Coordinates of C-alpha atoms in Angstrom, one line a residue:
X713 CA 184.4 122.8 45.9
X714 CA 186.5 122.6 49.1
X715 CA 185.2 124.0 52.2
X716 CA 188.0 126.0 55.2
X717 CA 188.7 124.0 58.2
X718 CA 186.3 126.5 60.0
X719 CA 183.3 125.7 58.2
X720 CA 182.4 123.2 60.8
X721 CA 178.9 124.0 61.3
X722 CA 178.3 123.1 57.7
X723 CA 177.9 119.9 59.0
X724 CA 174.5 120.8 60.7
X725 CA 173.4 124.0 58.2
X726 CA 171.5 121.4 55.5
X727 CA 170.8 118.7 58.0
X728 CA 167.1 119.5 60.3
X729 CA 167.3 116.5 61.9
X730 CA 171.3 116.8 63.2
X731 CA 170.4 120.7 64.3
X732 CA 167.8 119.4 66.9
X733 CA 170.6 116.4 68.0
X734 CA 173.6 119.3 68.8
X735 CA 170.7 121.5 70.3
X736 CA 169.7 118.5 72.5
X737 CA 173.1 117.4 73.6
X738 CA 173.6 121.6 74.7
X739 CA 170.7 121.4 76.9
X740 CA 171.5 118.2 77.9
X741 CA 175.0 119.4 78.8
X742 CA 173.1 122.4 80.6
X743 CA 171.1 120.5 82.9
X744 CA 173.5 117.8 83.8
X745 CA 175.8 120.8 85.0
X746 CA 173.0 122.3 87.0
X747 CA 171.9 119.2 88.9
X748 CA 176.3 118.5 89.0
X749 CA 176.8 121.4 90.4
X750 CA 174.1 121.2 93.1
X751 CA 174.9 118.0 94.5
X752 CA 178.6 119.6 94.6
X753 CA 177.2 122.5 96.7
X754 CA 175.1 120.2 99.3
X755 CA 178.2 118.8 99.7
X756 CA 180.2 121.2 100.3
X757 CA 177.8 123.4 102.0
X758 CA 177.5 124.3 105.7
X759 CA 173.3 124.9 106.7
X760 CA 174.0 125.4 110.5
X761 CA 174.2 129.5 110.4
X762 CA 172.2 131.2 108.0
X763 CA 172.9 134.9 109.5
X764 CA 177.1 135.0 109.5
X765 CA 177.8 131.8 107.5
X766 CA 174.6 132.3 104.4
X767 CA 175.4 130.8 101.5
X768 CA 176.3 133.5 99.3
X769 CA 179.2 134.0 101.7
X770 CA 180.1 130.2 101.3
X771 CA 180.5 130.8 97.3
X772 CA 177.3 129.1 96.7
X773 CA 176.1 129.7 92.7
X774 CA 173.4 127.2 91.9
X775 CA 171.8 127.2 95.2
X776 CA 170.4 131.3 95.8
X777 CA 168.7 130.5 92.0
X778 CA 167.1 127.3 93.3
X779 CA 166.1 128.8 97.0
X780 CA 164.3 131.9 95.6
X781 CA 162.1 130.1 93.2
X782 CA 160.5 128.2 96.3
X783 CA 163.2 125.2 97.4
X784 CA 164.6 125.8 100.6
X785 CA 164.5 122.3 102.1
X786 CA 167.0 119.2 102.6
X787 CA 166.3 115.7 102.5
X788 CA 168.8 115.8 105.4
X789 CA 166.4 117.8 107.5
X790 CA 167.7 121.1 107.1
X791 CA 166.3 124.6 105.8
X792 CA 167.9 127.5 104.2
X793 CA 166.2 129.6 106.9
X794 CA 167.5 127.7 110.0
X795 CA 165.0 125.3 110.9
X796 CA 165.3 121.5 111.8
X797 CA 163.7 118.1 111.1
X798 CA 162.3 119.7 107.6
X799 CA 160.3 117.2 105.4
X800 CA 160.5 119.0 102.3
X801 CA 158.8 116.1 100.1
X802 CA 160.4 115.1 96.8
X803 CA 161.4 118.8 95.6
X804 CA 164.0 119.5 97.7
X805 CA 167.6 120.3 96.7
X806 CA 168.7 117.2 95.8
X807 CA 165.5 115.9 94.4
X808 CA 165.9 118.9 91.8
X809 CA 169.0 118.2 91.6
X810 CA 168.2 114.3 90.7
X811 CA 165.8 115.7 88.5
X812 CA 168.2 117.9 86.3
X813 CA 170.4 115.1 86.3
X814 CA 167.7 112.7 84.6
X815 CA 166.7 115.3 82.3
X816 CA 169.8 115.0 80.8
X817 CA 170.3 111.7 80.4
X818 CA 167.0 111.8 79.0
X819 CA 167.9 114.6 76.4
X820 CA 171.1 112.9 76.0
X821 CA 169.6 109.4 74.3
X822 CA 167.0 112.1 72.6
X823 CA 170.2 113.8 70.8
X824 CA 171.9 110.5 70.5
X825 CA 168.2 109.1 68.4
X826 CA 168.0 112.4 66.4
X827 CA 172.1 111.8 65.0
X828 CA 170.8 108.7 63.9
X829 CA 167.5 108.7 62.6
X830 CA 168.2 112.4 61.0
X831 CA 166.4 112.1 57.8
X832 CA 162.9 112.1 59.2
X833 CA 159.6 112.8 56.2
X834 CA 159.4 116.1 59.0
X835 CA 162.2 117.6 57.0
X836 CA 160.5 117.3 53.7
X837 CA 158.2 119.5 51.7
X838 CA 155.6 117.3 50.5
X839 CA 155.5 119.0 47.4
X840 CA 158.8 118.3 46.1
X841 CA 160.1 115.6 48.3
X842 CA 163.4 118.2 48.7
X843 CA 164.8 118.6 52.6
X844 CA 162.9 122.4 53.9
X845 CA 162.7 123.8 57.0
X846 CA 159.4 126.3 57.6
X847 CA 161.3 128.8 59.6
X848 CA 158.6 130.8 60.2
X849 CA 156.2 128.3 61.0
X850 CA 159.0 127.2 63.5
X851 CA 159.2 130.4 64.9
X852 CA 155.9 130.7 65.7
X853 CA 156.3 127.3 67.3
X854 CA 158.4 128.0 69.4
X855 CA 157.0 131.7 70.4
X856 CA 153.8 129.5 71.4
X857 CA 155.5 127.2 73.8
X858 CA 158.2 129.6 75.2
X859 CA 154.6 131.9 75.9
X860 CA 152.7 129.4 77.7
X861 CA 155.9 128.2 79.6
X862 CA 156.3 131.8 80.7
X863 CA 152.3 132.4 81.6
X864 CA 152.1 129.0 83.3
X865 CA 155.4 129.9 85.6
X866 CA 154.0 133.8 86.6
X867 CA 150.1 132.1 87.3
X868 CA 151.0 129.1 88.8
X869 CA 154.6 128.3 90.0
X870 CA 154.9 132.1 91.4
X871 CA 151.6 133.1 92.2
X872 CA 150.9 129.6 94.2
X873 CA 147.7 128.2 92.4
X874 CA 149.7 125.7 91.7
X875 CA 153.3 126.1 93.3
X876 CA 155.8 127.7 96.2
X877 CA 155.7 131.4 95.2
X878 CA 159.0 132.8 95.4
X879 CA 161.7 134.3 98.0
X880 CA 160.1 137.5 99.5
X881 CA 162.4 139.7 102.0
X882 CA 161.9 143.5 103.5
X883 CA 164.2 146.1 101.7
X884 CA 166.9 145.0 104.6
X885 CA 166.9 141.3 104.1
X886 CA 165.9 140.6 107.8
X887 CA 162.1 138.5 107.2
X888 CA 163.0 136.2 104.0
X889 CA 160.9 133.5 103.4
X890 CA 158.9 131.9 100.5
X891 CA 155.4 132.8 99.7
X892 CA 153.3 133.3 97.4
X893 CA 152.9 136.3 95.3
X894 CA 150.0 138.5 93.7
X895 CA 150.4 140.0 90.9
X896 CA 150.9 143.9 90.6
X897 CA 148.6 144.9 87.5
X898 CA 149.2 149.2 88.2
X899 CA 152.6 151.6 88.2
X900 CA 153.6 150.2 91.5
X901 CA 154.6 146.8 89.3
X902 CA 157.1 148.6 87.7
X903 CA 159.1 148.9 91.0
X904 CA 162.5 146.8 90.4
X905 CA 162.0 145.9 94.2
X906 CA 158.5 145.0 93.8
X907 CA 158.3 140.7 93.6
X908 CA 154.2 141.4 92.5
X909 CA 155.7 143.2 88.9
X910 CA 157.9 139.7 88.2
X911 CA 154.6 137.9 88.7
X912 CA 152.5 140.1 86.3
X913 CA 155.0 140.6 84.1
X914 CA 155.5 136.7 83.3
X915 CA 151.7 136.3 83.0
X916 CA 151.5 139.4 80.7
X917 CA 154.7 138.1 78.5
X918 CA 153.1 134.8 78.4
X919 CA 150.0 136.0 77.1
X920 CA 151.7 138.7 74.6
X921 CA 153.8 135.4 73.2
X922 CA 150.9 133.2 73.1
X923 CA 149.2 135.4 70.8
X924 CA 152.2 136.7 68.8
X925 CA 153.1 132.7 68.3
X926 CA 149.8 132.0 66.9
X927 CA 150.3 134.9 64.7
X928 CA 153.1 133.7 63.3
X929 CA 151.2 129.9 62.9
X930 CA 148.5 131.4 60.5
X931 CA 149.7 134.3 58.8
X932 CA 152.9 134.1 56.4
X933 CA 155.3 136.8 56.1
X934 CA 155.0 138.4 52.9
X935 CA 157.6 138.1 50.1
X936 CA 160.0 141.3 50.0
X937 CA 159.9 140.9 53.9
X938 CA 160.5 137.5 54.1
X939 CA 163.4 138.0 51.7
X940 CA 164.8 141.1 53.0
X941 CA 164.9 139.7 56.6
X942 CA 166.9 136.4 54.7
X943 CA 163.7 134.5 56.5
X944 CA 164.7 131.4 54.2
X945 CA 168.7 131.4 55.9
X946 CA 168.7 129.2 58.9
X947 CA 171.8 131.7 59.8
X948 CA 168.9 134.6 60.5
X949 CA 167.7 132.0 62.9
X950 CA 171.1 131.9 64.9
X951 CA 171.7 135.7 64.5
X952 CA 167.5 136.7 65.9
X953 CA 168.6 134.1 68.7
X954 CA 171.4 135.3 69.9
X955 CA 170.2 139.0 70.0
X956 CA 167.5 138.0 72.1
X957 CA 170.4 136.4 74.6
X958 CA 172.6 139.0 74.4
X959 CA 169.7 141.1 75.4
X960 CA 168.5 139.1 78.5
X961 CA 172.4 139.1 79.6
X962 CA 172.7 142.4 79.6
X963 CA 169.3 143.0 81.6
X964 CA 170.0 140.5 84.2
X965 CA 173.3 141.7 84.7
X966 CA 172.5 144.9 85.2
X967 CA 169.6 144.1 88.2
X968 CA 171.8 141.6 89.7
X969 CA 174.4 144.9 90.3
X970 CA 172.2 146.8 91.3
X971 CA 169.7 144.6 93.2
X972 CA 165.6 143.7 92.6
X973 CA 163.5 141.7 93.8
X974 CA 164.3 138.9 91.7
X975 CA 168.3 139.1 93.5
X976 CA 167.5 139.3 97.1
X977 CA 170.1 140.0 99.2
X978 CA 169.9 136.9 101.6
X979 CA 170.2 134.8 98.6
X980 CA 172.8 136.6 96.5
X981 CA 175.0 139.1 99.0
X982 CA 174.4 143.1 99.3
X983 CA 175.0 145.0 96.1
X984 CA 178.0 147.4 95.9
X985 CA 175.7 150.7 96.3
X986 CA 173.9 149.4 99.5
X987 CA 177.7 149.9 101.0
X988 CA 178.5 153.2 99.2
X989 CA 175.6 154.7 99.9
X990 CA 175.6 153.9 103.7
X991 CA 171.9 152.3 103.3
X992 CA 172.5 149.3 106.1
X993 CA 174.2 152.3 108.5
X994 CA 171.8 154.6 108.4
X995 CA 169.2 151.4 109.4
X996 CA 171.1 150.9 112.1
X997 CA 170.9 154.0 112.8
X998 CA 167.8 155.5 112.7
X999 CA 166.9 152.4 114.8
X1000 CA 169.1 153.0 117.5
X1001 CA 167.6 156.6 117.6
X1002 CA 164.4 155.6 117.5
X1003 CA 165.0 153.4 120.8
X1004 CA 166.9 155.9 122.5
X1005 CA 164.1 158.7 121.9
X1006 CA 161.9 156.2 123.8
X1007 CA 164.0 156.8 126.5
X1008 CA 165.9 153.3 126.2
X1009 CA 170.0 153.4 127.5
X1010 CA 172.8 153.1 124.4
X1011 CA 173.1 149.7 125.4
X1012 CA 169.6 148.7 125.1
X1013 CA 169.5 150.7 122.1
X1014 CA 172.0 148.5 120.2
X1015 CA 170.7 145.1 121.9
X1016 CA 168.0 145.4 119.5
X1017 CA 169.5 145.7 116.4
X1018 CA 169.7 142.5 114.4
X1019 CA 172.9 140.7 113.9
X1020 CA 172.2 139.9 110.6
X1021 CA 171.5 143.7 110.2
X1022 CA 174.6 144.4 111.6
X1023 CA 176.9 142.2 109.4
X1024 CA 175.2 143.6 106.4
X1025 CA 177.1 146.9 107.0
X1026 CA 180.2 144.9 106.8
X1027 CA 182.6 146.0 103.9
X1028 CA 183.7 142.8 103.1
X1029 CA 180.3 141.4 101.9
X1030 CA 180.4 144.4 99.2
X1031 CA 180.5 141.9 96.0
X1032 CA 182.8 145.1 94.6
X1033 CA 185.1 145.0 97.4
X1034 CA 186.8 141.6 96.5
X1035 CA 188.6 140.7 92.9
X1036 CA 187.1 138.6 90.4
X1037 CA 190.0 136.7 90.3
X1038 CA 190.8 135.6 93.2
X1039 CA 189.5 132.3 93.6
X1040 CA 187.2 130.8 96.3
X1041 CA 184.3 132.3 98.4
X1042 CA 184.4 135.3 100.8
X1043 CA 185.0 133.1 103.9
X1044 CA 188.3 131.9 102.3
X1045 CA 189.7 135.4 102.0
X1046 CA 188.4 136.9 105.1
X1047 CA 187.2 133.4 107.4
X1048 CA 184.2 132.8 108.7
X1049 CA 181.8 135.0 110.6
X1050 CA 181.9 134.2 114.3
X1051 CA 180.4 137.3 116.3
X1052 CA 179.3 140.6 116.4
X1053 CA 181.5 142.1 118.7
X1054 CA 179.0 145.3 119.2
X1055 CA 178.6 149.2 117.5
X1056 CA 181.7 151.0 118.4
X1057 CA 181.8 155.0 119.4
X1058 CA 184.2 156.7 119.5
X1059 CA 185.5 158.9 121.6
X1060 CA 188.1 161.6 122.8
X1061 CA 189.9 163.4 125.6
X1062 CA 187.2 166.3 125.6
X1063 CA 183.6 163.8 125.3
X1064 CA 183.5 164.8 121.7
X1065 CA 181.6 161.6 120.1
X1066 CA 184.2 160.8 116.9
X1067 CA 183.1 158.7 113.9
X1068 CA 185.9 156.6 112.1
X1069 CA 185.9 157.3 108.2
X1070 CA 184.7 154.0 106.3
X1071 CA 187.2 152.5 104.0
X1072 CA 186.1 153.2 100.2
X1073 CA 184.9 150.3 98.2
X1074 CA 188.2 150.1 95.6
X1075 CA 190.6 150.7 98.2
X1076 CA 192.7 148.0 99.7
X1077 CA 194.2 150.3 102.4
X1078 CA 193.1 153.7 104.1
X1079 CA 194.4 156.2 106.6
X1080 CA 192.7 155.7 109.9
X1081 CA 191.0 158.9 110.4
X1082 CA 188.5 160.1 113.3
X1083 CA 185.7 163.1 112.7
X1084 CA 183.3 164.6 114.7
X1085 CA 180.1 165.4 113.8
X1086 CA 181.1 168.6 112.2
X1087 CA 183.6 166.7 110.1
X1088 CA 186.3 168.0 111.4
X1089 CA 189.6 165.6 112.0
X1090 CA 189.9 165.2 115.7
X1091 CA 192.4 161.7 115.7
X1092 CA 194.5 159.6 112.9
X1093 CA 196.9 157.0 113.3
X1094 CA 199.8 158.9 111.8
X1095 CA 202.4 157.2 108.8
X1096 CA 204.8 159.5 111.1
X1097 CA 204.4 159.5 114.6
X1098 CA 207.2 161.8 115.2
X1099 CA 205.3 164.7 113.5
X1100 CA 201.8 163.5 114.8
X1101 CA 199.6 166.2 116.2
X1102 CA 196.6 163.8 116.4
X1103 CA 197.6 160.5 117.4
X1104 CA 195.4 158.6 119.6
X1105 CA 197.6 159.0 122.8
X1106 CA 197.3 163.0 121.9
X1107 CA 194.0 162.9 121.3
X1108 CA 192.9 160.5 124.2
X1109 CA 190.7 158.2 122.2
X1110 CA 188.5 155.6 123.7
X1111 CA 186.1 153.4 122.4
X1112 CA 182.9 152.0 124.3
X1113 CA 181.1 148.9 122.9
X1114 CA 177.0 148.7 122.5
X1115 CA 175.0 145.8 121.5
X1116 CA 176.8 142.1 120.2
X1117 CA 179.7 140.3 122.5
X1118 CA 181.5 143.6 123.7
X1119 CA 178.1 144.7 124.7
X1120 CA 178.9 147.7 127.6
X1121 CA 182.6 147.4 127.4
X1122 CA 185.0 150.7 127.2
X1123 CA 188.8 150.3 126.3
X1124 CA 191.4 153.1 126.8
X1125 CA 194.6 151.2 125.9
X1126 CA 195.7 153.0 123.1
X1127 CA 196.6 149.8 120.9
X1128 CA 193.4 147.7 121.5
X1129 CA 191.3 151.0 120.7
X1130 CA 193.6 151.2 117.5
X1131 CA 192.7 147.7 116.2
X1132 CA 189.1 148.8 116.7
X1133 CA 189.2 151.4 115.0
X1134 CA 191.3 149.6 111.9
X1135 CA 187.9 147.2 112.4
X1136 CA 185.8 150.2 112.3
X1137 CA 187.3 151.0 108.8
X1138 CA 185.3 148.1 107.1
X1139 CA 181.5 149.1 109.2
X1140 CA 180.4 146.7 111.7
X1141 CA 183.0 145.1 114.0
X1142 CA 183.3 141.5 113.5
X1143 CA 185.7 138.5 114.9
X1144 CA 186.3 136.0 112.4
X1145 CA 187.5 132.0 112.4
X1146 CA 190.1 132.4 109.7
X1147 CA 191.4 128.7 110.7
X1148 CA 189.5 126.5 109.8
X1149 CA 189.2 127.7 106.1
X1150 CA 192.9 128.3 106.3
X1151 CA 192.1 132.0 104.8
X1152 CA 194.2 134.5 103.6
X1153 CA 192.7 137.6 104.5
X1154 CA 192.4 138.6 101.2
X1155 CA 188.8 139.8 99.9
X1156 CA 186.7 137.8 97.6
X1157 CA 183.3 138.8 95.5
X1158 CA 180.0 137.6 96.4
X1159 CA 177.8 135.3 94.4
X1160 CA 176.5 138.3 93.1
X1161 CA 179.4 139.7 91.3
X1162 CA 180.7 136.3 90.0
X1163 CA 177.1 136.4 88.5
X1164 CA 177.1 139.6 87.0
X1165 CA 180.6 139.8 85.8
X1166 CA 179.7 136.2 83.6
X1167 CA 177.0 137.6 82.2
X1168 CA 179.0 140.8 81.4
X1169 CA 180.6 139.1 79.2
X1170 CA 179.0 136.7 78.0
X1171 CA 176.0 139.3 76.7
X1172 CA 179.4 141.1 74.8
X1173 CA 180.4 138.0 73.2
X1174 CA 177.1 136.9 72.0
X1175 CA 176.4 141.0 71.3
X1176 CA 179.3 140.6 68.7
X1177 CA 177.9 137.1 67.6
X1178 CA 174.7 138.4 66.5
X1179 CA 176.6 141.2 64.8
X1180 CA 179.1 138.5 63.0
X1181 CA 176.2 136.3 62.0
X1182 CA 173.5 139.1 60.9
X1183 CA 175.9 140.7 58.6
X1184 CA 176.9 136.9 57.6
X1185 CA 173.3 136.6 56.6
X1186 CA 172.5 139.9 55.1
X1187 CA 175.8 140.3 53.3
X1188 CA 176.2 136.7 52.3
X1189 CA 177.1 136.9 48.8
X1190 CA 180.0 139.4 50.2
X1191 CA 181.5 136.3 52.4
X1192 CA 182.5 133.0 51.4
X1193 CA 179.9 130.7 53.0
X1194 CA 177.4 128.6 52.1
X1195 CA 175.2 130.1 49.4
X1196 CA 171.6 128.6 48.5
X1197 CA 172.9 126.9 44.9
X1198 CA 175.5 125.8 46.0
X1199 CA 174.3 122.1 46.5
X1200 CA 174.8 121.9 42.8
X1201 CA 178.4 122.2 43.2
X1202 CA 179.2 120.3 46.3
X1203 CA 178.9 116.6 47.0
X1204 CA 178.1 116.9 50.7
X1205 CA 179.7 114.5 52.4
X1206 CA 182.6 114.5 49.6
X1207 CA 185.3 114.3 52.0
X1208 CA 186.6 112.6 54.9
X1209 CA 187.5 115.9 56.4
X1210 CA 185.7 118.9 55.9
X1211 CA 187.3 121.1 52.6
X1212 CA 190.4 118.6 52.8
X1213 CA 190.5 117.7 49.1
X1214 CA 193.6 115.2 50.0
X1215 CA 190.5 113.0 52.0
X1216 CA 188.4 112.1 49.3
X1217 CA 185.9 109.2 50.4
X1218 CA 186.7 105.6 49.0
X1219 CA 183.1 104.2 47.2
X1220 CA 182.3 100.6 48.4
X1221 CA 182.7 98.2 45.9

């Protein structure tokens, strides 16, 4: 019988010890990208200003994950928190790096072994001789290990028996630092933003798997269950897989969005709501009140507010602001950060304090309009100036400077208070170094978006996958795959190329 062209997995389906060698050389593929890619971004990557130059800003992927599980040091001395003449020991960002890197070679001669030596006594039932695989007994195999991998990372690596703990910031991303964490055991480690529920809920995971993979070790599934669920198939195998990775896609897509504690913001960018929802303004703001109710002057008010506050409320670091498909980090759209040139206010020709209205996240361009506190349009720069009833020269606009390099400054020239109020548009007023990078002015997405628009899609593709290969399995005598008995009418191996009757293999004399 002649298999299609796109039977290709056939190859592996009847053969245990082939399986393990392509899942090897996956992994092994995996890691060696990881620790690739990490010595790419050391490379590439500038330490020397972790407030307007962090490293989500600089396009950074590999290095937020590997920085919020407890490595923030260089062999060259550096940290990802600004300090000098580090000695981070040997698991620092390239010794992890090194480390994926020899993993894979290592799982690469282990893949390499198991294509060779593929027909191991392992794959045999002793009964019979014939190849079998125990899937169930595999299952709960592999639900042991993954559970005391997962309990071992929450009660040691997290918690720091025996390990760094884990990035922990405030809900602004001002104090980040590692440390380690307690676990939250009550309601309060259900919070999203609560770094104590990731610890307990590893430790409580690992526990639930240990238990549920010992289960599985001692007790068999009985008959009409084991053949309804197709337990026998190696195919339900793929199909249960892949549900549970579409699964996790979805779920880390979603608080990588939205933001939690296991996506800081220092680490990965703000999220698109933090800028909708004014939350890094109304810091500001409240803190600015707060020092002038204590009977502190507007420019001591806005001395106080942190720069790395400040450039938070910047629209540009909004991972929804810039396209997917333009290439590159943020500072090649927009440059690099330089300065905080200070809080604008402004105002007009009658004291009235005016407010300039923030540019929406999906908009590229947006009139430049001024409103008081009531909301009521006091100044614009008009698209006709000759039927303009609220221009700035009308309207006497001026803009004063608290706080950052402007700190105490007023400007009345019409086009300078203009420009600041274009800046105005995007929150915080920042100058940028757009030589260097040679950017274009054009915004990019964060690390955060790249993240969670990858995952997007890769939790549909594998969504339809499970749904491709669970009806495959279910509905098998429907397709034209592989049935059980159907060793007795292929010759495995028969051909040269796979369901190419024209290839038949030549016996050796």
């Amino acid at each position: 019988m002649g298999l299609p062209w796109y039977r290709v997995h056939t190859v592996v389906l009847n053969d245990p010890g082939r399986l393990i060698s392509v899942h090897l050389m996956h992994t092994a593929l995996v890691a060696g990208w990881a620790g690739s890619m990490a010595l790419y971004e050391l490379a590439v990557f500038d330490p020397t200003d972790p407030v307007l130059n962090p490293m989500w800003r600089q396009g950074m992927f590999v290095l937020p994950f590997m920085t919020r599980l407890g490595v923030t040091g260089s062999w060259g001395g550096w940290s990802i928190t600004g300090e000098g003449n580090v000695d981070p020991g040997f698991w620092s960002f390239e010794g992890v790096a090194i480390a994926h890197i020899i993993l894979s070679g290592l799982l690469f001669l282990a893949a390499v072994w198991h294509w060779v030596f593929w027909d191991l006594e392992l794959f045999r039932d002793p009964r019979t001789g014939e190849p079998a695989l125990d899937l169930p007994k595999m299952f709960g195999i592999h639900l042991f290990l993954s559970g005391l991998l997962c309990f071992g990372f929450g009660a040691f690596h997290l918690s720091g028996l025996f390990g760094p703990g884990m990035w922990v910031s405030d809900p602004y991303g001002l104090t980040g630092h590692v440390q380690p964490v307690a676990p939250s055991w009550g309601p309060e480690g259900f919070d999203p933003f609560n770094p104590g529920g990731i610890v307990a809920h590893h430790i409580a995971a690992g526990v639930v798997g240990v238990i549920a993979g010992l289960f599985h070790l001692t007790v068999r599934p009985p008959e009409r269950l084991y053949k309804a669920l197709r337990m026998g198939n190696i195919e339900t195998v793929l199909s249960s897989s892949i549900a549970a990775v579409f699964f996790a896609a979805f779920v880390v897509a979603g608080t990588m969005w939205y933001g939690s504690a296991a996506t800081p913001i220092e680490l990965f960018g703000p999220t698109r709501y933090q800028w909708d929802s004014g939350y890094f303004q109304q810091e500001i703001d409240r803190r600015a009140q707060a020092s002038l109710a204590s009977g502190q002057s507007f420019q001591q008010a806005y001395e106080q507010i942190p720069e790395k506050l400040a450039f938070y409320d910047y629209v540009g670091n909004s991972p929804a602001k810039g396209g997917l498909f333009r290439a590159g980090a943020m500072v090649n759209g927009d440059g690099i950060a330089k300065s905080w040139l200070g809080h604008p206010v402004f105002t007009d020709s009658e004291g009235r304090v005016l407010s300039v209205r923030r540019l929406p996240n999906f908009f590229e361009t947006f009139p430049v309009i001024l409103t008081d506190k009531d909301g009521v349009v006091r100044a614009d720069i008009p698209f006709r100036r000759a039927e303009s009833q609220y221009s700035f020269e009308q309207s006497g606009v001026t803009v004063s400077f608290y706080g950052g390099e402007l700190n105490g400054k007023t400007f009345n020239n019409p086009q300078d208070v203009k420009q600041f109020a274009r800046a105005a548009q995007k929150g915080e007023v920042f100058e940028f170094d757009r030589e260097t990078l040679n950017s274009d002015g054009v915004f990019r997405t964060s690390t955060r978006g790249w993240f969670t628009f990858g995952h997007v899609c890769f939790a549909l593709l594998f969504f339809f996958g499970h749904i491709w290969h669970g009806s495959r399995t279910i509905f098998r005598d429907v397709f034209a795959g592989v049935e059980a008995d159907m060793e007795e009418q292929v010759e495995w191996g028969l051909f040269q190329k796979l369901g190419d009757v024209t290839t038949r293999r030549e016996e050796p004399l």
